mmCIF file of C-alpha atoms and ligand atoms in Angstrom:
data_model
loop_
_atom_site.group_PDB
_atom_site.id
_atom_site.type_symbol
_atom_site.label_atom_id
_atom_site.label_comp_id
_atom_site.label_asym_id
_atom_site.label_seq_id
_atom_site.Cartn_x
_atom_site.Cartn_y
_atom_site.Cartn_z
ATOM 1 C CA MET A 144 51.507 9.412 -2.697
ATOM 2 C CA ARG A 145 53.620 7.913 0.011
ATOM 3 C CA PHE A 146 56.459 9.372 1.876
ATOM 4 C CA PRO A 147 59.192 6.822 2.636
ATOM 5 C CA ASN A 148 59.271 8.108 6.323
ATOM 6 C CA PRO A 149 55.746 9.264 6.881
ATOM 7 C CA VAL A 150 56.577 10.885 10.456
ATOM 8 C CA PHE A 151 56.471 14.453 10.806
ATOM 9 C CA VAL A 152 57.374 15.910 14.075
ATOM 10 C CA ALA A 153 55.088 18.897 15.236
ATOM 11 C CA LEU A 154 57.473 21.685 16.660
ATOM 12 C CA ASP A 155 54.853 23.262 18.943
ATOM 13 C CA THR A 156 56.935 25.710 20.558
ATOM 14 C CA PRO A 157 57.385 29.525 20.492
ATOM 15 C CA ASN A 158 61.157 28.982 21.035
ATOM 16 C CA LEU A 159 63.239 28.788 17.893
ATOM 17 C CA SER A 160 66.506 27.409 19.625
ATOM 18 C CA ARG A 161 64.410 24.760 21.152
ATOM 19 C CA ALA A 162 62.517 23.894 17.816
ATOM 20 C CA LEU A 163 65.984 23.905 16.023
ATOM 21 C CA GLU A 164 67.378 21.749 18.672
ATOM 22 C CA LEU A 165 64.599 19.084 18.617
ATOM 23 C CA ALA A 166 64.609 19.036 14.831
ATOM 24 C CA GLN A 167 68.392 18.264 14.566
ATOM 25 C CA ALA A 168 68.143 15.650 17.272
ATOM 26 C CA VAL A 169 65.149 13.780 15.459
ATOM 27 C CA LYS A 170 66.343 14.467 11.980
ATOM 28 C CA PRO A 171 67.824 10.868 11.258
ATOM 29 C CA TYR A 172 64.825 9.182 12.289
ATOM 30 C CA VAL A 173 61.774 11.181 10.760
ATOM 31 C CA GLY A 174 60.451 12.191 7.324
ATOM 32 C CA GLY A 175 59.593 15.787 8.049
ATOM 33 C CA LEU A 176 58.915 18.750 10.426
ATOM 34 C CA LYS A 177 55.674 20.564 11.018
ATOM 35 C CA VAL A 178 55.333 24.169 12.201
ATOM 36 C CA GLY A 179 52.103 25.550 13.187
ATOM 37 C CA LEU A 180 50.222 28.803 14.321
ATOM 38 C CA GLU A 181 51.938 29.041 17.567
ATOM 39 C CA PHE A 182 55.410 28.866 16.116
ATOM 40 C CA ILE A 183 54.704 31.101 13.276
ATOM 41 C CA SER A 184 52.789 33.742 15.257
ATOM 42 C CA ALA A 185 55.666 33.891 17.799
ATOM 43 C CA LEU A 186 58.653 33.709 15.543
ATOM 44 C CA GLY A 187 57.658 34.713 12.063
ATOM 45 C CA PRO A 188 58.487 33.620 8.382
ATOM 46 C CA GLU A 189 62.453 33.819 8.988
ATOM 47 C CA ALA A 190 62.085 31.090 11.612
ATOM 48 C CA VAL A 191 60.125 29.100 9.192
ATOM 49 C CA ARG A 192 62.965 29.538 6.722
ATOM 50 C CA ARG A 193 65.531 28.344 9.459
ATOM 51 C CA VAL A 194 63.387 25.344 9.807
ATOM 52 C CA VAL A 195 63.413 24.627 6.172
ATOM 53 C CA GLU A 196 67.317 24.897 6.076
ATOM 54 C CA ILE A 197 67.467 21.803 8.163
ATOM 55 C CA GLY A 198 66.889 19.992 5.083
ATOM 56 C CA LEU A 199 63.611 17.956 5.891
ATOM 57 C CA PRO A 200 60.210 18.555 4.086
ATOM 58 C CA VAL A 201 58.555 21.168 6.320
ATOM 59 C CA PHE A 202 54.709 21.254 6.532
ATOM 60 C CA ALA A 203 53.378 24.799 7.410
ATOM 61 C CA ASP A 204 50.142 24.045 9.222
ATOM 62 C CA VAL A 205 48.694 27.587 8.539
ATOM 63 C CA LYS A 206 45.124 26.715 7.988
ATOM 64 C CA PHE A 207 44.304 29.800 5.931
ATOM 65 C CA HIS A 208 40.522 30.760 5.797
ATOM 66 C CA ASP A 209 39.668 34.256 4.232
ATOM 67 C CA ILE A 210 38.628 35.657 1.020
ATOM 68 C CA PRO A 211 40.283 34.203 -2.172
ATOM 69 C CA ASN A 212 42.321 37.125 -2.931
ATOM 70 C CA THR A 213 43.741 37.240 0.395
ATOM 71 C CA VAL A 214 44.495 33.582 0.705
ATOM 72 C CA ALA A 215 46.118 33.723 -2.707
ATOM 73 C CA GLY A 216 48.413 36.253 -1.387
ATOM 74 C CA ALA A 217 49.320 34.460 1.665
ATOM 75 C CA SER A 218 49.868 31.167 -0.245
ATOM 76 C CA THR A 219 52.352 32.842 -2.546
ATOM 77 C CA VAL A 220 54.277 34.039 0.622
ATOM 78 C CA ILE A 221 54.238 30.716 2.289
ATOM 79 C CA ALA A 222 55.411 29.021 -0.954
ATOM 80 C CA GLY A 223 58.310 31.462 -0.999
ATOM 81 C CA LEU A 224 59.568 30.141 2.236
ATOM 82 C CA GLY A 225 60.285 26.875 0.760
ATOM 83 C CA VAL A 226 57.836 24.676 2.655
ATOM 84 C CA ALA A 227 56.987 21.297 0.949
ATOM 85 C CA ILE A 228 53.283 21.443 2.294
ATOM 86 C CA PHE A 229 50.871 23.661 3.604
ATOM 87 C CA ASN A 230 47.181 23.848 4.183
ATOM 88 C CA VAL A 231 43.825 26.044 4.270
ATOM 89 C CA HIS A 232 40.425 25.387 5.658
ATOM 90 C CA ALA A 233 38.155 23.410 2.966
ATOM 91 C CA SER A 234 35.078 25.138 4.598
ATOM 92 C CA GLY A 235 36.507 28.666 2.826
ATOM 93 C CA GLY A 236 35.027 26.992 -0.249
ATOM 94 C CA GLU A 237 36.069 26.237 -3.749
ATOM 95 C CA ALA A 238 36.923 29.639 -5.154
ATOM 96 C CA MET A 239 39.261 30.107 -2.068
ATOM 97 C CA MET A 240 41.019 26.665 -2.559
ATOM 98 C CA ARG A 241 41.182 27.292 -6.407
ATOM 99 C CA ALA A 242 42.780 30.887 -5.757
ATOM 100 C CA ALA A 243 45.379 29.173 -3.418
ATOM 101 C CA ALA A 244 46.182 26.409 -5.901
ATOM 102 C CA ALA A 245 46.490 28.877 -8.855
ATOM 103 C CA ALA A 246 48.810 31.013 -6.587
ATOM 104 C CA ILE A 247 51.113 28.342 -6.092
ATOM 105 C CA ALA A 248 50.952 26.616 -9.656
ATOM 106 C CA PRO A 249 54.041 28.407 -11.121
ATOM 107 C CA TRP A 250 56.388 27.434 -8.135
ATOM 108 C CA THR A 251 58.979 24.674 -8.758
ATOM 109 C CA PRO A 252 59.116 22.800 -6.760
ATOM 110 C CA ARG A 253 55.369 23.503 -5.941
ATOM 111 C CA PRO A 254 54.420 22.887 -2.583
ATOM 112 C CA LEU A 255 51.642 20.192 -1.934
ATOM 113 C CA LEU A 256 48.429 22.015 -0.813
ATOM 114 C CA THR A 257 45.961 20.427 1.593
ATOM 115 C CA ALA A 258 42.819 21.322 3.349
ATOM 116 C CA VAL A 259 41.356 20.802 6.802
ATOM 117 C CA THR A 260 38.113 19.478 6.578
ATOM 118 C CA VAL A 261 36.383 19.373 9.928
ATOM 119 C CA LEU A 262 38.492 20.252 13.187
ATOM 120 C CA THR A 263 38.710 17.283 15.155
ATOM 121 C CA SER A 264 38.219 19.280 18.031
ATOM 122 C CA MET A 265 34.705 19.865 16.871
ATOM 123 C CA ASP A 266 31.860 17.327 17.833
ATOM 124 C CA GLU A 267 28.420 17.152 16.298
ATOM 125 C CA ALA A 268 27.102 19.734 18.864
ATOM 126 C CA ALA A 269 29.918 22.171 18.114
ATOM 127 C CA LEU A 270 29.299 21.718 14.408
ATOM 128 C CA GLU A 271 25.469 22.222 14.919
ATOM 129 C CA ALA A 272 26.235 25.344 16.763
ATOM 130 C CA THR A 273 27.951 26.812 13.620
ATOM 131 C CA GLY A 274 24.672 25.970 11.447
ATOM 132 C CA GLN A 275 26.334 22.599 10.458
ATOM 133 C CA LYS A 276 23.518 19.953 10.700
ATOM 134 C CA GLY A 277 23.883 16.266 10.206
ATOM 135 C CA PRO A 278 26.847 13.725 11.055
ATOM 136 C CA ALA A 279 30.393 15.171 11.195
ATOM 137 C CA ARG A 280 31.366 12.208 8.805
ATOM 138 C CA ASP A 281 28.942 13.456 5.868
ATOM 139 C CA GLN A 282 30.642 16.870 6.193
ATOM 140 C CA VAL A 283 34.196 15.509 6.146
ATOM 141 C CA ALA A 284 33.261 13.364 3.160
ATOM 142 C CA ARG A 285 31.642 16.571 1.515
ATOM 143 C CA LEU A 286 34.591 18.789 2.200
ATOM 144 C CA ALA A 287 37.149 16.154 1.221
ATOM 145 C CA ALA A 288 35.280 15.959 -2.362
ATOM 146 C CA LEU A 289 35.371 19.587 -2.671
ATOM 147 C CA THR A 290 38.939 19.795 -1.659
ATOM 148 C CA LYS A 291 39.716 17.248 -4.638
ATOM 149 C CA ALA A 292 37.435 19.097 -7.145
ATOM 150 C CA SER A 293 39.166 22.181 -6.237
ATOM 151 C CA GLY A 294 42.487 20.710 -7.457
ATOM 152 C CA LEU A 295 44.249 20.287 -4.154
ATOM 153 C CA ASP A 296 46.582 17.489 -3.216
ATOM 154 C CA GLY A 297 44.968 16.196 -0.160
ATOM 155 C CA VAL A 298 43.554 16.735 3.389
ATOM 156 C CA VAL A 299 44.447 16.741 7.080
ATOM 157 C CA CYS A 300 42.103 14.189 8.724
ATOM 158 C CA SER A 301 41.590 11.980 11.621
ATOM 159 C CA ALA A 302 42.715 8.275 11.318
ATOM 160 C CA HIS A 303 39.182 7.139 11.999
ATOM 161 C CA GLU A 304 38.156 9.359 8.880
ATOM 162 C CA LEU A 305 40.717 7.898 6.411
ATOM 163 C CA ALA A 306 38.002 5.262 5.010
ATOM 164 C CA THR A 307 35.560 7.959 4.472
ATOM 165 C CA VAL A 308 38.214 10.408 2.691
ATOM 166 C CA ARG A 309 39.607 7.386 0.494
ATOM 167 C CA LYS A 310 35.922 6.573 -0.813
ATOM 168 C CA VAL A 311 35.507 9.871 -1.778
ATOM 169 C CA ALA A 312 38.633 11.216 -3.081
ATOM 170 C CA GLY A 313 40.713 7.880 -4.124
ATOM 171 C CA PRO A 314 43.981 6.387 -3.181
ATOM 172 C CA ASP A 315 46.291 9.125 -4.605
ATOM 173 C CA PHE A 316 45.009 11.765 -2.493
ATOM 174 C CA LEU A 317 47.579 12.848 0.299
ATOM 175 C CA THR A 318 46.093 12.145 3.888
ATOM 176 C CA ILE A 319 47.894 13.898 6.731
ATOM 177 C CA VAL A 320 46.718 12.418 9.992
ATOM 178 C CA PRO A 321 47.393 13.828 13.474
ATOM 179 C CA GLY A 322 46.174 12.225 16.791
ATOM 180 C CA ILE A 323 48.904 9.602 16.633
ATOM 181 C CA ARG A 324 49.921 7.796 20.052
ATOM 182 C CA PRO A 325 52.515 4.937 20.017
ATOM 183 C CA ALA A 326 51.052 2.147 22.394
ATOM 184 C CA GLY A 327 51.609 3.019 26.004
ATOM 185 C CA THR A 328 52.272 6.799 25.587
ATOM 186 C CA ALA A 329 50.284 9.745 27.262
ATOM 187 C CA LEU A 330 47.034 10.847 25.302
ATOM 188 C CA GLY A 331 47.249 14.457 26.395
ATOM 189 C CA ASP A 332 44.433 16.212 25.069
ATOM 190 C CA GLN A 333 44.059 13.740 22.049
ATOM 191 C CA ARG A 334 41.059 11.405 22.461
ATOM 192 C CA ARG A 335 40.337 9.027 19.432
ATOM 193 C CA VAL A 336 43.847 8.103 18.552
ATOM 194 C CA MET A 337 45.651 5.316 16.742
ATOM 195 C CA THR A 338 49.242 3.999 16.859
ATOM 196 C CA PRO A 339 51.584 4.826 14.191
ATOM 197 C CA SER A 340 51.425 1.406 12.601
ATOM 198 C CA GLU A 341 47.353 1.311 12.831
ATOM 199 C CA ALA A 342 47.124 4.632 11.074
ATOM 200 C CA ARG A 343 49.727 3.559 8.402
ATOM 201 C CA ALA A 344 47.994 0.349 7.852
ATOM 202 C CA ALA A 345 44.614 2.394 7.755
ATOM 203 C CA GLY A 346 46.322 4.257 4.774
ATOM 204 C CA ALA A 347 47.832 7.307 6.218
ATOM 205 C CA ASP A 348 50.574 9.020 4.012
ATOM 206 C CA ILE A 349 51.842 11.405 6.703
ATOM 207 C CA LEU A 350 51.727 10.877 10.497
ATOM 208 C CA ILE A 351 51.962 14.222 12.457
ATOM 209 C CA ILE A 352 53.362 13.399 15.788
ATOM 210 C CA GLY A 353 54.117 15.812 18.589
ATOM 211 C CA ARG A 354 54.251 15.262 22.270
ATOM 212 C CA PRO A 355 55.194 11.521 22.076
ATOM 213 C CA ILE A 356 58.475 12.683 20.467
ATOM 214 C CA THR A 357 58.944 16.346 21.702
ATOM 215 C CA ALA A 358 57.795 16.261 25.271
ATOM 216 C CA VAL A 359 59.866 13.166 26.457
ATOM 217 C CA PRO A 360 63.361 13.177 28.066
ATOM 218 C CA ASP A 361 65.045 11.620 24.722
ATOM 219 C CA PRO A 362 63.151 12.574 21.515
ATOM 220 C CA ALA A 363 65.805 10.891 19.200
ATOM 221 C CA ALA A 364 65.139 7.532 20.988
ATOM 222 C CA ALA A 365 61.220 8.210 20.771
ATOM 223 C CA ALA A 366 61.530 8.937 17.068
ATOM 224 C CA LYS A 367 63.763 6.066 16.343
ATOM 225 C CA ALA A 368 61.416 3.684 18.199
ATOM 226 C CA ILE A 369 58.472 4.891 16.278
ATOM 227 C CA ALA A 370 60.679 4.371 12.901
ATOM 228 C CA GLN A 371 61.265 0.777 14.110
ATOM 229 C CA GLU A 372 57.495 0.187 15.008
ATOM 230 C CA LEU A 373 56.565 1.111 11.517
ATOM 231 C CA GLY A 374 59.238 -1.191 10.079
ATOM 232 C CA LEU A 375 61.117 1.403 8.137
ATOM 233 C CA ALA A 376 64.091 0.406 6.172
ATOM 234 C CA GLY A 377 67.430 1.256 8.091
ATOM 235 C CA PHE A 378 66.239 1.195 11.606
HETATM 236 O O1 LIG B 805 51.383 16.700 20.438
HETATM 237 P P1 LIG B 805 50.386 15.930 19.307
HETATM 238 O O2 LIG B 805 50.944 14.657 18.733
HETATM 239 O O3 LIG B 805 49.038 15.930 20.059
HETATM 240 O O4 LIG B 805 50.521 16.998 18.152
HETATM 241 C C1 LIG B 805 49.606 16.884 17.189
HETATM 242 C C2 LIG B 805 49.846 18.147 16.230
HETATM 243 O O5 LIG B 805 48.787 18.099 15.261
HETATM 244 C C3 LIG B 805 49.394 19.463 17.008
HETATM 245 O O6 LIG B 805 50.528 20.337 16.098
HETATM 246 C C4 LIG B 805 48.239 19.791 16.543
HETATM 247 O O7 LIG B 805 48.034 21.191 16.509
HETATM 248 C C5 LIG B 805 48.001 19.279 15.140
HETATM 249 N N1 LIG B 805 46.687 18.822 15.014
HETATM 250 C C6 LIG B 805 45.831 17.852 15.549
HETATM 251 N N2 LIG B 805 44.468 17.706 15.123
HETATM 252 C C7 LIG B 805 44.097 18.354 14.262
HETATM 253 C C8 LIG B 805 44.900 19.256 13.322
HETATM 254 C C9 LIG B 805 46.135 19.437 13.781
HETATM 255 O O8 LIG B 805 46.346 17.430 16.474
HETATM 256 N N3 LIG B 805 42.911 18.062 13.774
#
């Protein structure tokens, strides 16, 4: 399940004009846009609609995690905004994921529903402190398998977990990968990064890229350089 241009730009800003300006600037060079909790908390659903109106697929990185009834209701609302993809936490469990999937099943086009397995910010000590013992990779494998069994379309994962996810969920499961840094760009707070072409070669379907595009003087040029690095047709 591949997107012709796999790059989704993370519009991590609480400023709508800035987000729309950035999105318009990079539109010719990217495959989609991502809005997350900062954007949505600051600006609300109407702002998500404005981003959808730009005409690229939008990934709402909402990471829902609540009782099934509440997540089903929230999923219906998010689908109604016209986003192409949104997500929940796999650790919310099978009933929660199935409720989200059932809530959006009647929509056409139906948004793709994905799940976060283990937050990449959590190391093994942090997982253990939440009661989760054992290697983080095992938890990623368990939750990716549960996500698939619950009828979802894919997961958000680190590029370093792609092989684990593919092993349990197969080649058609959508993989969305943040932590991407073109060679020579600032890491910021990301640690275990891959370049866009490395992540693509490792099997990522969607690459979430924020600051290497949004925090440089010429976002359009940065996005174009990434499209060229990936060898996409037309660049
Ligand atoms: O600026 P940068 O490229 O690091 O942005 C990555 C984006 O992906 C941010 O919006 C961040 O919230 C998101 N993300 C992440 N790691 C995860 C899940 C989401 O970096 N595990």
